[in-house]
Amino acid sequence: MEYDYLIVGSGLFGSVFAHEMNKIGKKCLIIEKRSTIGGNIYTQNIENINVHKYGAHIFHTNDEEVWTYINQFTKFNRFTNSPVVNYKGKLYNLPFNMNTFYQIWGVKTPAEAKEIIEKEKSEYKIETPKNLEEQAISLVGTTIYEILIKGYTEKQWEKPCDKLPSFIIKRLPVRFTFDNNYFNDLYQGIPIGGYTQIIEKLLEGIDVKLNTDYFNNKEKWDKISDKILFTGMIDQYYDYCYGELEYRGLNFETEVLDTDNYQGNAVFNYTEAEIPYTRIIEHKHFENAQSDKTVITHEYPKTWTKNEEAYYPINDERNSALYEKYNKLAKKESKILFGGRLGMYKYMNMDEVIKEALNLVKSEK
Ligand code: FDA
């Protein structure tokens, strides 16, 4: 065989796997259907600004091994994610913390904030939440739910919150400190120079064919290597024999503006239902990019249809059961491995993807 491994997909999962296999002398070929490497972490330089083409990507982890691993390929800046909410023209900090409570109620101490939240929760008297609305109110009370959660969630899922299952929201962390850092992780940042350069380094010395869809010439690709790592959609691999897995879609509308600072923050969430987008991202603030211009992206959630970019798996009962059927087939394979968010039908942050890819490498050694 010409190659030890054919890797379908040049996203983070496929690239970490290829890099590690190449290091131990295995010959790898990556095929990628897009015209760019990196999958959804691809960043494109526009006006001296690294633009996150497939949505805002902030690296954060508590995993020491993953942090050490990724730092071989890039330096990180000290970016801290502190999203701001715009609800009906008023601004609020996220995550829910003392700054938010001051903005909503004018309260200045944790005791005052706790008292209001507890009172709202107890007035609602929900023992077993039957839907997302009840779940959210039982966790944070009515006001925070109305201002910060309801409209945003309804836009994301295109359904009213009282028709959404409660499992979507398990926890809603409330902080009684003046701390706008969205993540609790020990490590956080944006790679200086963007994400694409990480993938370029991972793929040094590895054969890569862009604009190449595995399914357009499956027979040829199946014969080129001893083994295959497939990071595309698992249901497509099995020709949807049990049915289609469902996803949520997203539309990104990106524009260059002739101003050096549009919103003063990387991430603004729009939580009212009447505004069709959920977020505006201003990319230059991820890296404090020096440019007279700025690049912003409006993010619109949408219904996903086959042949469009799939973003978020919908892990409800139907899809989870369906995935398990495909996974049973996958487990019987000896030549083909499945990995990544599409191959495993699982939302994973970048640190989890690296961890999973390194685990797969260990099991292949
Ligand atoms: P990915 O989808 O990136 O790569 C798969 C590749 O396979 C793609 O390039 C695709 O084109 C290719 N492919 C598929 N089928 C093929 C075929 N038939 N033939 C050839 N090629 C094929 N994480 C985080 O840690 N912090 C964050 O802030 C965010 N933000 C974020 C925002 C949004 C909107 C989303 C949707 C996701 C995030 N993430 C995130 C998650 C992050 O994007 C994710 O962990 C990785 O990109 C997943 O990498 P994969 O390699 O698994 O998939």
Coordinates of N, CA and C and ligand atoms in Angstrom, one line a residue, residues 8-14 31-34 38-41 54-58 60 212-215 230-232 250 252 311-312 340-342 347-351 353, ligand 1:
V8 N -9.3 11.2 6.4 CA -10.3 12.0 5.7 C -10.7 13.2 6.6
G9 N -10.3 14.4 6.2 CA -10.5 15.6 7.0 C -9.3 16.1 7.6
S10 N -9.0 17.4 7.3 CA -7.8 18.1 7.9 C -8.2 19.0 9.1
G11 N -9.3 18.7 9.8 CA -9.6 19.4 11.0 C -8.6 19.1 12.1
L12 N -8.8 19.6 13.3 CA -7.9 19.5 14.4 C -7.7 18.0 14.7
F13 N -8.8 17.2 14.7 CA -8.6 15.8 15.0 C -7.7 15.1 14.0
G14 N -8.0 15.2 12.7 CA -7.2 14.5 11.7 C -5.8 15.0 11.7
I31 N -6.9 13.7 2.9 CA -7.7 14.4 1.9 C -8.8 15.2 2.6
E32 N -9.0 16.4 1.9 CA -9.9 17.4 2.6 C -10.8 17.9 1.5
K33 N -12.1 17.9 1.8 CA -13.0 18.4 0.7 C -13.1 19.9 0.5
R34 N -12.7 20.6 1.6 CA -12.7 22.1 1.5 C -11.4 22.5 0.7
G38 N -7.7 22.7 8.2 CA -8.0 23.2 9.6 C -9.5 22.9 10.0
G39 N -10.3 22.5 9.0 CA -11.7 22.3 9.4 C -12.3 23.6 10.0
N40 N -13.0 23.5 11.1 CA -13.7 24.6 11.6 C -12.8 25.6 12.4
I41 N -11.6 25.2 12.6 CA -10.7 26.2 13.3 C -9.9 27.1 12.4
Y54 N -15.3 30.1 10.8 CA -16.4 29.2 11.2 C -16.8 29.4 12.7
G55 N -16.8 30.6 13.1 CA -17.3 30.9 14.4 C -16.1 31.2 15.4
A56 N -16.4 31.9 16.4 CA -15.4 32.4 17.4 C -14.8 31.1 18.1
H57 N -13.5 31.1 18.1 CA -12.8 29.9 18.7 C -11.8 30.4 19.8
I58 N -12.1 30.1 21.0 CA -11.3 30.5 22.2 C -10.8 29.2 22.8
H60 N -9.5 26.9 25.6 CA -9.5 26.9 27.1 C -9.5 25.5 27.6
T212 N -10.9 17.6 -2.2 CA -11.0 16.2 -2.5 C -12.0 15.5 -1.6
D213 N -13.1 15.2 -2.1 CA -14.2 14.6 -1.2 C -14.0 13.1 -1.3
Y214 N -13.8 12.4 -0.2 CA -13.7 11.0 -0.1 C -14.8 10.3 -0.9
F215 N -16.0 10.8 -0.8 CA -17.1 10.0 -1.5 C -17.2 10.2 -3.0
F230 N -11.5 8.3 9.5 CA -12.6 9.1 8.9 C -13.1 10.1 9.9
T231 N -13.0 11.4 9.6 CA -13.5 12.4 10.5 C -14.7 13.2 9.9
G232 N -15.3 12.6 8.8 CA -16.5 13.2 8.3 C -17.7 12.6 9.0
L250 N -25.6 27.1 11.0 CA -25.3 28.5 11.3 C -25.0 29.2 10.0
F252 N -22.9 32.6 8.7 CA -22.0 33.6 9.1 C -22.0 34.7 8.1
Y311 N -23.1 22.0 12.1 CA -22.4 22.6 13.2 C -22.6 21.9 14.6
Y312 N -23.8 22.0 15.1 CA -24.0 21.4 16.4 C -24.8 20.1 16.3
G340 N -13.3 12.7 15.7 CA -13.7 14.0 15.5 C -15.2 14.2 15.8
R341 N -15.6 15.5 15.7 CA -17.0 15.8 16.1 C -18.0 15.2 15.2
L342 N -17.7 15.0 13.9 CA -18.7 14.4 12.9 C -18.6 12.9 13.0
Y347 N -20.5 17.1 20.3 CA -19.9 18.4 20.4 C -18.6 18.3 21.3
M348 N -17.5 18.7 20.7 CA -16.3 18.7 21.6 C -15.6 20.0 21.4
N349 N -15.1 20.5 22.5 CA -14.2 21.7 22.4 C -12.8 21.2 21.9
M350 N -12.0 22.2 21.5 CA -10.7 21.9 20.9 C -9.9 21.0 21.8
D351 N -9.9 21.3 23.1 CA -9.0 20.5 24.0 C -9.5 19.1 24.1
V353 N -11.0 17.5 21.6 CA -10.6 16.9 20.3 C -9.1 16.5 20.4
Ligands
FDA1 P1 -13.8 19.6 11.8 O1 -15.2 19.7 11.3 O2 -13.1 20.9 12.1 O3 -12.9 18.8 10.7 C1 -13.5 17.8 9.9 C2 -12.9 18.0 8.5 O4 -13.3 16.9 7.7 C3 -13.5 19.3 7.8 O5 -12.4 20.1 7.3 C4 -14.3 18.7 6.7 O6 -14.3 19.6 5.5 C5 -13.6 17.4 6.4 N1 -14.4 16.4 5.7 C6 -15.7 16.0 6.1 N2 -16.2 15.1 5.3 C7 -15.2 14.9 4.3 C8 -15.2 14.1 3.2 N3 -16.2 13.3 2.8 N4 -14.0 14.2 2.4 C9 -13.0 15.0 2.7 N5 -13.0 15.8 3.8 C10 -14.1 15.7 4.6 N6 -14.1 24.8 20.7 C11 -13.4 25.4 21.6 O7 -12.5 24.8 22.3 N7 -13.5 26.8 21.8 C12 -14.4 27.6 21.1 O8 -14.5 28.8 21.4 C13 -15.2 26.9 20.1 N8 -16.0 27.6 19.3 C14 -16.8 27.0 18.4 C15 -17.8 27.7 17.7 C16 -18.6 27.1 16.8 C17 -19.6 27.9 16.0 C18 -18.5 25.7 16.6 C19 -19.4 24.9 15.7 C20 -17.5 24.9 17.3 C21 -16.7 25.6 18.2 N9 -15.7 24.9 18.9 C22 -15.0 25.5 19.9 C23 -15.4 23.4 18.6 C24 -14.3 23.2 17.6 O9 -14.7 23.8 16.4 C25 -14.1 21.7 17.4 O10 -13.6 21.2 18.6 C26 -13.1 21.3 16.3 O11 -13.1 22.2 15.2 C27 -13.4 19.9 15.8 O12 -12.4 19.4 14.9 P2 -12.7 18.2 14.1 O13 -11.4 17.8 13.4 O14 -13.3 17.1 14.9 O15 -13.8 18.6 13.0

